[in-house]
PDB file of C-alpha atoms and ligand atoms in Angstrom:
ATOM      1  CA  MET A1238      87.893 120.724 111.069  1.00 92.00           C
ATOM      2  CA  ALA A1239      89.138 117.444 109.585  1.00 98.00           C
ATOM      3  CA  LYS A1240      92.491 117.519 107.778  1.00 98.00           C
ATOM      4  CA  LYS A1241      92.248 116.732 104.087  1.00 98.00           C
ATOM      5  CA  VAL A1242      94.583 113.934 103.059  1.00 99.00           C
ATOM      6  CA  ILE A1243      95.456 111.793 100.067  1.00 99.00           C
ATOM      7  CA  LEU A1244      96.915 108.362 100.886  1.00 99.00           C
ATOM      8  CA  ASP A1245      99.522 106.936  98.523  1.00 99.00           C
ATOM      9  CA  VAL A1246      99.864 103.196  99.202  1.00 98.00           C
ATOM     10  CA  ASP A1247     101.279  99.871  97.975  1.00 98.00           C
ATOM     11  CA  THR A1248      98.842  97.685  99.967  1.00 97.00           C
ATOM     12  CA  GLY A1249     100.601  95.608 101.697  1.00 94.00           C
ATOM     13  CA  VAL A1250      99.679  94.363 105.192  1.00 97.00           C
ATOM     14  CA  ASP A1251     100.549  97.514 107.133  1.00 98.00           C
ATOM     15  CA  ASP A1252      99.217  99.768 104.351  1.00 98.00           C
ATOM     16  CA  ALA A1253      95.861  98.007 104.752  1.00 98.00           C
ATOM     17  CA  VAL A1254      95.916  98.807 108.477  1.00 98.00           C
ATOM     18  CA  ALA A1255      96.917 102.405 107.678  1.00 98.00           C
ATOM     19  CA  VAL A1256      93.957 102.790 105.302  1.00 98.00           C
ATOM     20  CA  ILE A1257      91.606 101.441 107.980  1.00 98.00           C
ATOM     21  CA  LEU A1258      93.038 103.805 110.599  1.00 98.00           C
ATOM     22  CA  ALA A1259      92.704 106.818 108.291  1.00 98.00           C
ATOM     23  CA  LEU A1260      89.129 106.050 107.273  1.00 98.00           C
ATOM     24  CA  ARG A1261      88.020 105.454 110.834  1.00 98.00           C
ATOM     25  CA  SER A1262      89.513 108.679 112.160  1.00 98.00           C
ATOM     26  CA  PRO A1263      87.213 111.706 112.233  1.00 98.00           C
ATOM     27  CA  GLU A1264      90.300 113.949 112.383  1.00 98.00           C
ATOM     28  CA  LEU A1265      90.964 113.118 108.706  1.00 98.00           C
ATOM     29  CA  GLU A1266      89.037 113.556 105.485  1.00 98.00           C
ATOM     30  CA  VAL A1267      90.421 111.086 102.939  1.00 98.00           C
ATOM     31  CA  LEU A1268      89.983 112.711  99.517  1.00 98.00           C
ATOM     32  CA  GLY A1269      91.256 109.681  97.650  1.00 98.00           C
ATOM     33  CA  ILE A1270      93.776 106.854  97.601  1.00 99.00           C
ATOM     34  CA  THR A1271      96.513 106.445  95.010  1.00 99.00           C
ATOM     35  CA  THR A1272      98.397 103.200  94.470  1.00 98.00           C
ATOM     36  CA  VAL A1273     101.887 102.332  93.297  1.00 98.00           C
ATOM     37  CA  THR A1274     104.126  99.331  92.806  1.00 97.00           C
ATOM     38  CA  GLY A1275     106.194  98.446  95.895  1.00 96.00           C
ATOM     39  CA  ASN A1276     105.181  95.634  98.238  1.00 96.00           C
ATOM     40  CA  VAL A1277     103.229  94.201  95.320  1.00 96.00           C
ATOM     41  CA  ASP A1278     102.618  95.371  91.762  1.00 96.00           C
ATOM     42  CA  VAL A1279     100.250  98.277  91.301  1.00 97.00           C
ATOM     43  CA  GLU A1280      97.377  96.025  90.128  1.00 97.00           C
ATOM     44  CA  LYS A1281      97.493  93.943  93.311  1.00 97.00           C
ATOM     45  CA  ALA A1282      97.948  97.059  95.464  1.00 97.00           C
ATOM     46  CA  THR A1283      94.820  98.499  93.826  1.00 98.00           C
ATOM     47  CA  LYS A1284      92.822  95.286  94.254  1.00 98.00           C
ATOM     48  CA  ASN A1285      93.826  95.020  97.924  1.00 98.00           C
ATOM     49  CA  THR A1286      92.924  98.654  98.557  1.00 98.00           C
ATOM     50  CA  LEU A1287      89.501  98.224  96.931  1.00 98.00           C
ATOM     51  CA  HIS A1288      88.920  95.153  99.093  1.00 98.00           C
ATOM     52  CA  VAL A1289      89.679  97.112 102.267  1.00 98.00           C
ATOM     53  CA  LEU A1290      87.286  99.867 101.181  1.00 98.00           C
ATOM     54  CA  GLU A1291      84.534  97.303 100.569  1.00 98.00           C
ATOM     55  CA  LEU A1292      85.131  95.833 104.021  1.00 97.00           C
ATOM     56  CA  LEU A1293      84.788  99.306 105.516  1.00 98.00           C
ATOM     57  CA  ASN A1294      81.720 100.154 103.399  1.00 98.00           C
ATOM     58  CA  ARG A1295      83.658 103.133 102.032  1.00 98.00           C
ATOM     59  CA  THR A1296      83.506 102.504  98.312  1.00 98.00           C
ATOM     60  CA  ASP A1297      82.792 106.225  97.936  1.00 98.00           C
ATOM     61  CA  VAL A1298      86.546 106.869  98.340  1.00 98.00           C
ATOM     62  CA  PRO A1299      88.136 106.976  94.860  1.00 98.00           C
ATOM     63  CA  VAL A1300      91.149 104.756  94.154  1.00 98.00           C
ATOM     64  CA  HIS A1301      93.566 105.908  91.437  1.00 98.00           C
ATOM     65  CA  PRO A1302      96.282 103.529  90.194  1.00 98.00           C
ATOM     66  CA  GLY A1303      99.693 105.102  89.611  1.00 98.00           C
ATOM     67  CA  ALA A1304     103.243 104.193  88.633  1.00 98.00           C
ATOM     68  CA  ARG A1305     103.939 100.609  87.577  1.00 97.00           C
ATOM     69  CA  GLY A1306     107.570 100.792  88.685  1.00 97.00           C
ATOM     70  CA  PRO A1307     110.254 103.069  90.115  1.00 97.00           C
ATOM     71  CA  VAL A1308     111.833 106.035  88.358  1.00 97.00           C
ATOM     72  CA  THR A1309     115.252 104.801  89.532  1.00 96.00           C
ATOM     73  CA  PRO A1310     116.981 102.901  86.721  1.00 91.00           C
ATOM     74  CA  GLY A1311     118.040  99.302  87.260  1.00 87.00           C
ATOM     75  CA  THR A1312     116.422  96.042  88.180  1.00 80.00           C
ATOM     76  CA  TRP A1313     113.961  95.727  91.023  1.00 82.00           C
ATOM     77  CA  SER A1314     111.613  93.226  92.589  1.00 83.00           C
ATOM     78  CA  VAL A1315     108.481  93.781  94.634  1.00 87.00           C
ATOM     79  CA  GLY A1316     108.389  93.158  98.416  1.00 77.00           C
ATOM     80  CA  GLU A1317     105.787  90.377  98.245  1.00 80.00           C
ATOM     81  CA  ARG A1318     107.958  87.927 100.145  1.00 78.00           C
ATOM     82  CA  PHE A1319     107.520  90.030 103.293  1.00 82.00           C
ATOM     83  CA  HIS A1320     103.802  90.609 102.788  1.00 85.00           C
ATOM     84  CA  GLY A1321     102.785  87.106 101.674  1.00 86.00           C
ATOM     85  CA  ALA A1322     101.419  85.960  98.311  1.00 88.00           C
ATOM     86  CA  GLY A1323      99.024  88.646  97.095  1.00 92.00           C
ATOM     87  CA  GLY A1324     100.321  91.167  99.652  1.00 93.00           C
ATOM     88  CA  LEU A1325      97.844  90.650 102.498  1.00 95.00           C
ATOM     89  CA  GLY A1326      99.765  88.144 104.593  1.00 94.00           C
ATOM     90  CA  GLY A1327      98.739  85.275 102.289  1.00 93.00           C
ATOM     91  CA  VAL A1328      95.024  85.931 102.917  1.00 95.00           C
ATOM     92  CA  GLN A1329      93.253  85.484  99.600  1.00 92.00           C
ATOM     93  CA  VAL A1330      90.668  88.184  99.077  1.00 92.00           C
ATOM     94  CA  PRO A1331      87.845  88.042  96.507  1.00 92.00           C
ATOM     95  CA  GLU A1332      87.907  90.128  93.328  1.00 93.00           C
ATOM     96  CA  PRO A1333      86.469  93.486  94.357  1.00 96.00           C
ATOM     97  CA  SER A1334      83.155  94.420  92.802  1.00 96.00           C
ATOM     98  CA  THR A1335      84.190  98.076  92.599  1.00 97.00           C
ATOM     99  CA  ARG A1336      86.571  99.466  90.011  1.00 97.00           C
ATOM    100  CA  PRO A1337      89.495 101.879  90.300  1.00 98.00           C
ATOM    101  CA  ARG A1338      89.148 105.300  88.645  1.00 98.00           C
ATOM    102  CA  LYS A1339      90.634 105.904  85.195  1.00 98.00           C
ATOM    103  CA  GLU A1340      92.438 109.132  86.098  1.00 98.00           C
ATOM    104  CA  HIS A1341      96.121 108.374  86.795  1.00 98.00           C
ATOM    105  CA  ALA A1342      97.323 108.818  90.393  1.00 98.00           C
ATOM    106  CA  VAL A1343      99.717 111.597  89.393  1.00 98.00           C
ATOM    107  CA  ASP A1344      96.949 113.556  87.628  1.00 98.00           C
ATOM    108  CA  PHE A1345      94.598 113.000  90.559  1.00 98.00           C
ATOM    109  CA  ILE A1346      97.117 114.292  93.110  1.00 98.00           C
ATOM    110  CA  ARG A1347      97.869 117.397  91.022  1.00 98.00           C
ATOM    111  CA  ARG A1348      94.193 118.142  90.278  1.00 98.00           C
ATOM    112  CA  VAL A1349      92.940 117.711  93.837  1.00 98.00           C
ATOM    113  CA  VAL A1350      95.709 119.812  95.371  1.00 98.00           C
ATOM    114  CA  ARG A1351      94.937 122.584  92.855  1.00 98.00           C
ATOM    115  CA  GLU A1352      91.164 122.394  93.413  1.00 98.00           C
ATOM    116  CA  GLU A1353      91.345 122.323  97.214  1.00 98.00           C
ATOM    117  CA  GLY A1354      93.581 125.404  97.342  1.00 97.00           C
ATOM    118  CA  PRO A1355      96.918 126.308  98.933  1.00 98.00           C
ATOM    119  CA  ARG A1356      98.095 124.270 101.921  1.00 98.00           C
ATOM    120  CA  GLU A1357      94.813 122.410 102.263  1.00 98.00           C
ATOM    121  CA  VAL A1358      95.965 118.897 101.388  1.00 98.00           C
ATOM    122  CA  THR A1359      98.498 116.622 103.084  1.00 98.00           C
ATOM    123  CA  LEU A1360      99.918 113.787 101.012  1.00 99.00           C
ATOM    124  CA  ILE A1361     100.646 110.730 103.155  1.00 99.00           C
ATOM    125  CA  THR A1362     102.891 108.224 101.374  1.00 99.00           C
ATOM    126  CA  THR A1363     103.276 104.734 102.822  1.00 98.00           C
ATOM    127  CA  ALA A1364     105.010 103.339  99.748  1.00 98.00           C
ATOM    128  CA  PRO A1365     107.879 104.094  97.380  1.00 98.00           C
ATOM    129  CA  MET A1366     107.581 107.802  96.552  1.00 98.00           C
ATOM    130  CA  THR A1367     107.294 107.341  92.772  1.00 98.00           C
ATOM    131  CA  ASN A1368     103.855 108.973  92.427  1.00 98.00           C
ATOM    132  CA  ALA A1369     104.846 111.888  94.657  1.00 98.00           C
ATOM    133  CA  ALA A1370     108.113 112.474  92.778  1.00 98.00           C
ATOM    134  CA  LEU A1371     106.440 112.343  89.362  1.00 98.00           C
ATOM    135  CA  SER A1372     103.794 114.826  90.545  1.00 98.00           C
ATOM    136  CA  LEU A1373     106.496 117.200  91.800  1.00 98.00           C
ATOM    137  CA  LEU A1374     108.590 116.846  88.647  1.00 98.00           C
ATOM    138  CA  ILE A1375     105.629 117.646  86.408  1.00 98.00           C
ATOM    139  CA  GLU A1376     104.463 120.465  88.654  1.00 98.00           C
ATOM    140  CA  PRO A1377     107.190 121.792  90.990  1.00 98.00           C
ATOM    141  CA  ASP A1378     104.753 124.385  92.480  1.00 98.00           C
ATOM    142  CA  LEU A1379     102.978 121.484  94.103  1.00 98.00           C
ATOM    143  CA  ALA A1380     105.658 121.562  96.823  1.00 98.00           C
ATOM    144  CA  GLU A1381     104.416 124.953  97.956  1.00 98.00           C
ATOM    145  CA  ARG A1382     100.741 124.176  97.444  1.00 98.00           C
ATOM    146  CA  LEU A1383     100.712 121.026  99.570  1.00 98.00           C
ATOM    147  CA  SER A1384     100.282 121.433 103.306  1.00 98.00           C
ATOM    148  CA  ALA A1385     102.904 118.712 103.819  1.00 98.00           C
ATOM    149  CA  ILE A1386     104.180 115.378 102.595  1.00 99.00           C
ATOM    150  CA  VAL A1387     104.231 112.827 105.396  1.00 99.00           C
ATOM    151  CA  SER A1388     106.198 109.823 104.299  1.00 98.00           C
ATOM    152  CA  MET A1389     106.715 106.448 105.918  1.00 98.00           C
ATOM    153  CA  GLY A1390     110.247 105.867 104.776  1.00 98.00           C
ATOM    154  CA  GLY A1391     113.907 106.036 105.610  1.00 97.00           C
ATOM    155  CA  ALA A1392     116.283 104.842 108.308  1.00 96.00           C
ATOM    156  CA  PHE A1393     118.086 107.808 109.775  1.00 93.00           C
ATOM    157  CA  CYS A1394     120.359 106.183 112.340  1.00 82.00           C
ATOM    158  CA  THR A1395     119.029 108.175 115.258  1.00 74.00           C
ATOM    159  CA  GLY A1396     119.491 105.102 117.466  1.00 67.00           C
ATOM    160  CA  ARG A1397     119.808 101.320 117.230  1.00 58.00           C
ATOM    161  CA  GLN A1398     116.426 101.201 115.524  1.00 62.00           C
ATOM    162  CA  GLY A1399     117.632 103.511 112.784  1.00 64.00           C
ATOM    163  CA  THR A1400     119.240 100.787 110.729  1.00 83.00           C
ATOM    164  CA  GLY A1401     117.693  99.495 107.517  1.00 90.00           C
ATOM    165  CA  ASN A1402     115.428  96.585 106.650  1.00 92.00           C
ATOM    166  CA  SER A1403     116.018  96.123 102.907  1.00 91.00           C
ATOM    167  CA  SER A1404     119.750  96.451 103.469  1.00 90.00           C
ATOM    168  CA  PRO A1405     121.873  97.261 106.536  1.00 90.00           C
ATOM    169  CA  ARG A1406     121.410 100.953 105.717  1.00 91.00           C
ATOM    170  CA  SER A1407     118.180 101.357 103.785  1.00 94.00           C
ATOM    171  CA  GLU A1408     114.482 101.158 104.408  1.00 96.00           C
ATOM    172  CA  PHE A1409     112.282  99.435 101.789  1.00 96.00           C
ATOM    173  CA  ASN A1410     110.240 102.403 100.478  1.00 97.00           C
ATOM    174  CA  VAL A1411     113.365 104.489  99.862  1.00 97.00           C
ATOM    175  CA  TRP A1412     115.484 101.515  98.750  1.00 96.00           C
ATOM    176  CA  PHE A1413     112.850 100.601  96.124  1.00 96.00           C
ATOM    177  CA  ASP A1414     112.940 104.051  94.489  1.00 97.00           C
ATOM    178  CA  PRO A1415     115.794 106.167  95.873  1.00 97.00           C
ATOM    179  CA  VAL A1416     115.652 108.733  93.063  1.00 98.00           C
ATOM    180  CA  ALA A1417     111.987 109.374  93.890  1.00 98.00           C
ATOM    181  CA  ALA A1418     112.852 109.914  97.563  1.00 98.00           C
ATOM    182  CA  LYS A1419     115.661 112.269  96.565  1.00 98.00           C
ATOM    183  CA  VAL A1420     113.265 114.325  94.426  1.00 98.00           C
ATOM    184  CA  VAL A1421     110.699 114.542  97.227  1.00 98.00           C
ATOM    185  CA  TYR A1422     113.205 115.422  99.970  1.00 98.00           C
ATOM    186  CA  ASN A1423     114.776 118.133  97.803  1.00 98.00           C
ATOM    187  CA  SER A1424     111.527 119.518  96.391  1.00 98.00           C
ATOM    188  CA  GLY A1425     111.099 122.356  98.870  1.00 98.00           C
ATOM    189  CA  ALA A1426     107.905 120.774 100.243  1.00 98.00           C
ATOM    190  CA  ARG A1427     107.400 120.470 103.993  1.00 98.00           C
ATOM    191  CA  VAL A1428     108.453 116.837 104.331  1.00 98.00           C
ATOM    192  CA  TYR A1429     107.949 114.745 107.475  1.00 98.00           C
ATOM    193  CA  ALA A1430     109.771 111.403 107.410  1.00 98.00           C
ATOM    194  CA  VAL A1431     108.479 108.656 109.684  1.00 98.00           C
ATOM    195  CA  GLY A1432     111.274 106.120 109.388  1.00 97.00           C
ATOM    196  CA  LEU A1433     112.409 102.864 110.947  1.00 96.00           C
ATOM    197  CA  ASP A1434     113.972 104.813 113.839  1.00 95.00           C
ATOM    198  CA  VAL A1435     110.473 105.116 115.292  1.00 96.00           C
ATOM    199  CA  THR A1436     108.379 102.508 113.483  1.00 97.00           C
ATOM    200  CA  THR A1437     110.503  99.580 114.686  1.00 95.00           C
ATOM    201  CA  ARG A1438     110.253 100.556 118.344  1.00 95.00           C
ATOM    202  CA  ARG A1439     109.032  97.476 120.204  1.00 96.00           C
ATOM    203  CA  ASP A1440     106.742  99.512 122.449  1.00 97.00           C
ATOM    204  CA  ALA A1441     104.916 100.671 119.294  1.00 98.00           C
ATOM    205  CA  ALA A1442     104.563  97.229 117.704  1.00 98.00           C
ATOM    206  CA  ILE A1443     101.730  94.680 117.868  1.00 98.00           C
ATOM    207  CA  SER A1444     103.011  92.080 120.297  1.00 97.00           C
ATOM    208  CA  ARG A1445     101.856  88.470 120.101  1.00 97.00           C
ATOM    209  CA  GLU A1446      99.541  89.155 123.031  1.00 96.00           C
ATOM    210  CA  LEU A1447      97.889  92.115 121.276  1.00 97.00           C
ATOM    211  CA  TYR A1448      97.705  90.084 118.084  1.00 97.00           C
ATOM    212  CA  GLU A1449      95.808  87.366 119.946  1.00 96.00           C
ATOM    213  CA  ARG A1450      93.414  89.941 121.382  1.00 95.00           C
ATOM    214  CA  LEU A1451      92.610  91.054 117.840  1.00 96.00           C
ATOM    215  CA  ALA A1452      91.135  87.598 117.179  1.00 95.00           C
ATOM    216  CA  GLU A1453      88.459  88.378 119.774  1.00 91.00           C
ATOM    217  CA  SER A1454      87.624  91.763 118.322  1.00 93.00           C
ATOM    218  CA  PRO A1455      83.874  92.381 118.237  1.00 91.00           C
ATOM    219  CA  ASP A1456      84.520  94.040 114.902  1.00 92.00           C
ATOM    220  CA  GLU A1457      84.816  92.168 111.576  1.00 95.00           C
ATOM    221  CA  VAL A1458      87.500  94.644 110.494  1.00 97.00           C
ATOM    222  CA  GLY A1459      89.536  93.903 113.647  1.00 97.00           C
ATOM    223  CA  ARG A1460      89.368  90.199 112.822  1.00 97.00           C
ATOM    224  CA  PHE A1461      90.535  90.942 109.263  1.00 97.00           C
ATOM    225  CA  VAL A1462      93.549  92.784 110.720  1.00 98.00           C
ATOM    226  CA  HIS A1463      94.220  89.706 112.870  1.00 98.00           C
ATOM    227  CA  ALA A1464      94.112  87.453 109.798  1.00 97.00           C
ATOM    228  CA  ILE A1465      96.501  89.517 107.673  1.00 97.00           C
ATOM    229  CA  LEU A1466      99.045  89.907 110.514  1.00 97.00           C
ATOM    230  CA  GLY A1467      99.188  86.166 111.238  1.00 95.00           C
ATOM    231  CA  ALA A1468     102.029  85.108 108.941  1.00 93.00           C
ATOM    232  CA  TYR A1469     104.290  87.953 110.082  1.00 93.00           C
ATOM    233  CA  VAL A1470     103.643  87.444 113.801  1.00 95.00           C
ATOM    234  CA  ASP A1471     104.207  83.696 113.397  1.00 93.00           C
ATOM    235  CA  ALA A1472     107.533  84.318 111.660  1.00 92.00           C
ATOM    236  CA  VAL A1473     108.873  87.217 113.745  1.00 92.00           C
ATOM    237  CA  GLY A1474     106.919  87.150 117.003  1.00 95.00           C
ATOM    238  CA  TYR A1475     105.466  90.679 116.687  1.00 96.00           C
ATOM    239  CA  ALA A1476     104.423  93.103 113.944  1.00 97.00           C
ATOM    240  CA  PRO A1477     105.734  96.653 113.494  1.00 97.00           C
ATOM    241  CA  MET A1478     103.090  99.107 112.303  1.00 98.00           C
ATOM    242  CA  HIS A1479     105.186 101.274 109.969  1.00 98.00           C
ATOM    243  CA  ASP A1480     102.480 102.748 107.763  1.00 98.00           C
ATOM    244  CA  PRO A1481      99.777 103.300 110.405  1.00 98.00           C
ATOM    245  CA  MET A1482     102.312 105.349 112.386  1.00 98.00           C
ATOM    246  CA  ALA A1483     102.668 107.824 109.510  1.00 98.00           C
ATOM    247  CA  VAL A1484      98.875 108.212 109.449  1.00 99.00           C
ATOM    248  CA  ALA A1485      98.754 108.511 113.246  1.00 98.00           C
ATOM    249  CA  SER A1486     101.292 111.343 113.142  1.00 98.00           C
ATOM    250  CA  VAL A1487      98.744 113.408 111.194  1.00 98.00           C
ATOM    251  CA  ILE A1488      95.843 112.409 113.453  1.00 98.00           C
ATOM    252  CA  LEU A1489      97.749 113.258 116.658  1.00 98.00           C
ATOM    253  CA  PRO A1490     100.356 115.917 115.848  1.00 96.00           C
ATOM    254  CA  ASP A1491     102.099 115.511 119.240  1.00 98.00           C
ATOM    255  CA  LEU A1492     102.503 111.739 118.994  1.00 98.00           C
ATOM    256  CA  LEU A1493     105.926 111.920 117.350  1.00 98.00           C
ATOM    257  CA  THR A1494     108.885 114.231 117.891  1.00 97.00           C
ATOM    258  CA  PHE A1495     110.525 115.558 114.741  1.00 97.00           C
ATOM    259  CA  GLU A1496     113.896 117.180 114.192  1.00 95.00           C
ATOM    260  CA  LEU A1497     114.472 119.337 111.093  1.00 95.00           C
ATOM    261  CA  LEU A1498     117.717 118.103 109.515  1.00 94.00           C
ATOM    262  CA  PRO A1499     119.627 118.222 106.243  1.00 94.00           C
ATOM    263  CA  VAL A1500     118.868 114.874 104.566  1.00 96.00           C
ATOM    264  CA  ASP A1501     119.836 113.367 101.242  1.00 96.00           C
ATOM    265  CA  VAL A1502     119.562 109.943  99.668  1.00 97.00           C
ATOM    266  CA  GLU A1503     122.257 107.599  98.397  1.00 96.00           C
ATOM    267  CA  ILE A1504     121.018 106.541  94.974  1.00 94.00           C
ATOM    268  CA  CYS A1505     123.758 104.282  93.665  1.00 86.00           C
ATOM    269  CA  GLY A1506     125.950 103.034  96.527  1.00 82.00           C
ATOM    270  CA  GLU A1507     127.215  99.487  96.057  1.00 84.00           C
ATOM    271  CA  LEU A1508     126.134  98.635  99.610  1.00 89.00           C
ATOM    272  CA  THR A1509     124.091 101.685 100.520  1.00 92.00           C
ATOM    273  CA  ARG A1510     121.493 102.240  97.766  1.00 93.00           C
ATOM    274  CA  GLY A1511     118.554 103.986  99.430  1.00 95.00           C
ATOM    275  CA  GLU A1512     120.417 105.075 102.539  1.00 95.00           C
ATOM    276  CA  THR A1513     118.854 108.232 103.967  1.00 96.00           C
ATOM    277  CA  VAL A1514     121.779 110.298 105.183  1.00 94.00           C
ATOM    278  CA  ALA A1515     120.799 112.787 107.889  1.00 93.00           C
ATOM    279  CA  ASP A1516     123.417 115.288 108.974  1.00 89.00           C
ATOM    280  CA  PHE A1517     123.497 115.429 112.774  1.00 84.00           C
ATOM    281  CA  ARG A1518     126.758 117.320 113.032  1.00 81.00           C
ATOM    282  CA  ASP A1519     126.972 120.528 114.986  1.00 73.00           C
ATOM    283  CA  PHE A1520     128.048 123.200 112.624  1.00 65.00           C
ATOM    284  CA  ASP A1521     130.055 126.348 112.973  1.00 65.00           C
ATOM    285  CA  ALA A1522     130.759 129.046 110.445  1.00 61.00           C
ATOM    286  CA  GLU A1523     133.761 127.137 109.049  1.00 66.00           C
ATOM    287  CA  VAL A1524     131.705 124.199 107.837  1.00 68.00           C
ATOM    288  CA  PRO A1525     129.274 124.721 104.975  1.00 69.00           C
ATOM    289  CA  ARG A1526     125.880 123.372 105.911  1.00 72.00           C
ATOM    290  CA  ARG A1527     123.221 122.019 103.619  1.00 82.00           C
ATOM    291  CA  ARG A1528     119.804 123.537 104.160  1.00 88.00           C
ATOM    292  CA  PRO A1529     117.739 121.464 106.619  1.00 94.00           C
ATOM    293  CA  ASN A1530     115.011 119.981 104.428  1.00 97.00           C
ATOM    294  CA  VAL A1531     113.334 117.042 106.192  1.00 98.00           C
ATOM    295  CA  HIS A1532     111.558 116.796 109.532  1.00 98.00           C
ATOM    296  CA  VAL A1533     112.875 113.447 110.742  1.00 97.00           C
ATOM    297  CA  ALA A1534     110.899 111.530 113.367  1.00 97.00           C
ATOM    298  CA  VAL A1535     113.210 110.818 116.289  1.00 95.00           C
ATOM    299  CA  ASP A1536     110.775 109.707 118.991  1.00 96.00           C
ATOM    300  CA  VAL A1537     107.257 108.333 119.413  1.00 97.00           C
ATOM    301  CA  ASP A1538     104.900 107.725 122.305  1.00 98.00           C
ATOM    302  CA  GLY A1539     104.537 103.997 121.587  1.00 98.00           C
ATOM    303  CA  PRO A1540     101.796 103.135 124.099  1.00 98.00           C
ATOM    304  CA  GLU A1541      99.688 106.128 123.000  1.00 98.00           C
ATOM    305  CA  PHE A1542     100.076 105.062 119.367  1.00 98.00           C
ATOM    306  CA  LEU A1543      98.915 101.531 120.131  1.00 98.00           C
ATOM    307  CA  ARG A1544      95.938 102.842 122.137  1.00 98.00           C
ATOM    308  CA  LEU A1545      94.818 104.928 119.163  1.00 98.00           C
ATOM    309  CA  LEU A1546      95.439 102.164 116.641  1.00 98.00           C
ATOM    310  CA  LEU A1547      93.727  99.311 118.472  1.00 97.00           C
ATOM    311  CA  ASP A1548      90.748 101.459 119.377  1.00 97.00           C
ATOM    312  CA  ARG A1549      90.172 102.680 115.824  1.00 97.00           C
ATOM    313  CA  VAL A1550      90.906  99.523 113.830  1.00 97.00           C
ATOM    314  CA  ALA A1551      89.420  96.931 116.187  1.00 96.00           C
ATOM    315  CA  GLY A1552      87.378  98.636 118.906  1.00 94.00           C
ATOM    316  CA  LEU A1553      89.799  97.307 121.555  1.00 93.00           C
ATOM    317  CA  GLU A1554      90.538  99.329 124.649  1.00 90.00           C
ATOM    318  CA  LEU A1555      94.082  99.206 126.022  1.00 89.00           C
ATOM    319  CA  GLY A1556      94.649 100.086 129.671  1.00 74.00           C
TER     320      GLY A1556
HETATM  321  C1  BDR B2212     107.683  99.866 104.570  1.00 57.20           C
HETATM  322  O1  BDR B2212     107.934  98.906 103.552  1.00 57.20           O
HETATM  323  C2  BDR B2212     106.784  98.140 103.314  1.00 57.20           C
HETATM  324  O2  BDR B2212     107.104  96.790 103.299  1.00 57.20           O
HETATM  325  C3  BDR B2212     105.784  98.489 104.380  1.00 57.20           C
HETATM  326  O3  BDR B2212     104.471  98.476 103.851  1.00 57.20           O
HETATM  327  C4  BDR B2212     106.193  99.872 104.803  1.00 57.20           C
HETATM  328  O4  BDR B2212     105.593 100.861 103.976  1.00 57.20           O
HETATM  329  C5  BDR B2212     108.524  99.528 105.795  1.00 57.20           C
HETATM  330  O5  BDR B2212     109.879  99.530 105.447  1.00 57.20           O
HETATM  331 CA1   CA B2213     103.724 100.322 102.538  1.00 57.20          CA
END
């Protein structure tokens, strides 16, 4: 039976690819998509998401706009400079002809989880966790009622790849709203964190060669993915697929290896705002230990991930 999921996105180049992967995977039933400010403001994230749904002929999937900014106090700016003007790698998309739903993202998440019943719904966040945190603060029981929260976010220093991208120590989604991440991690929910430790692995990224193959995709959607990745591949030489990896971890439960660890978030460090601090120490009775609360992704089968991704989003077969 397909797993019921809600996607919480800030579309965003790799969010767009994550939405495509989710909607083209029979292992998942996407109950709805909620949007939030992060890579771009929530209006643009909503517009971009509606465009992707139109491209996929899946306008039946409801889109619910959510928080307009983080719950963390202080100044902030969206991540548009990494995702190009408009958020889709500089590709200008037409105004969608479909409209988002009126019900707020936070109300939608709470209602659907209640209606579907205990442990039926997995919330996949590929954005700052503002909507998830607000839902949990309004309704703490949600933590128990959700099957899991799978979050693309964090940099846990499990290897060289575990360093940050928004700062030396912090990953964008957590850096943008560290208080929200702290609420989610400490909510009691089953939390799976797919962080930069695994998403920046080069064997799991779209290389320039794979990017060029996307241009020849027989599938219009594959060619759209090629177009939105262009600016990033031109600038960096390859494109990590952060958000699709979080979705893939629900599609193929053995794709990633997780370790259950005590994790907390630095919310106000001068240099370390948004650092996700995982405690790897070996403990004995003398040292008080925080309760392990987050399943942290520490390894991924990169080639298997790319096979799944390229097949589903572009109909390309990798050897
Ligand atoms: C995360 O930040 C965003 O820029 C991406 O969409 C992804 O969710 C990676 O740090
Ligand atoms: Ca994202």
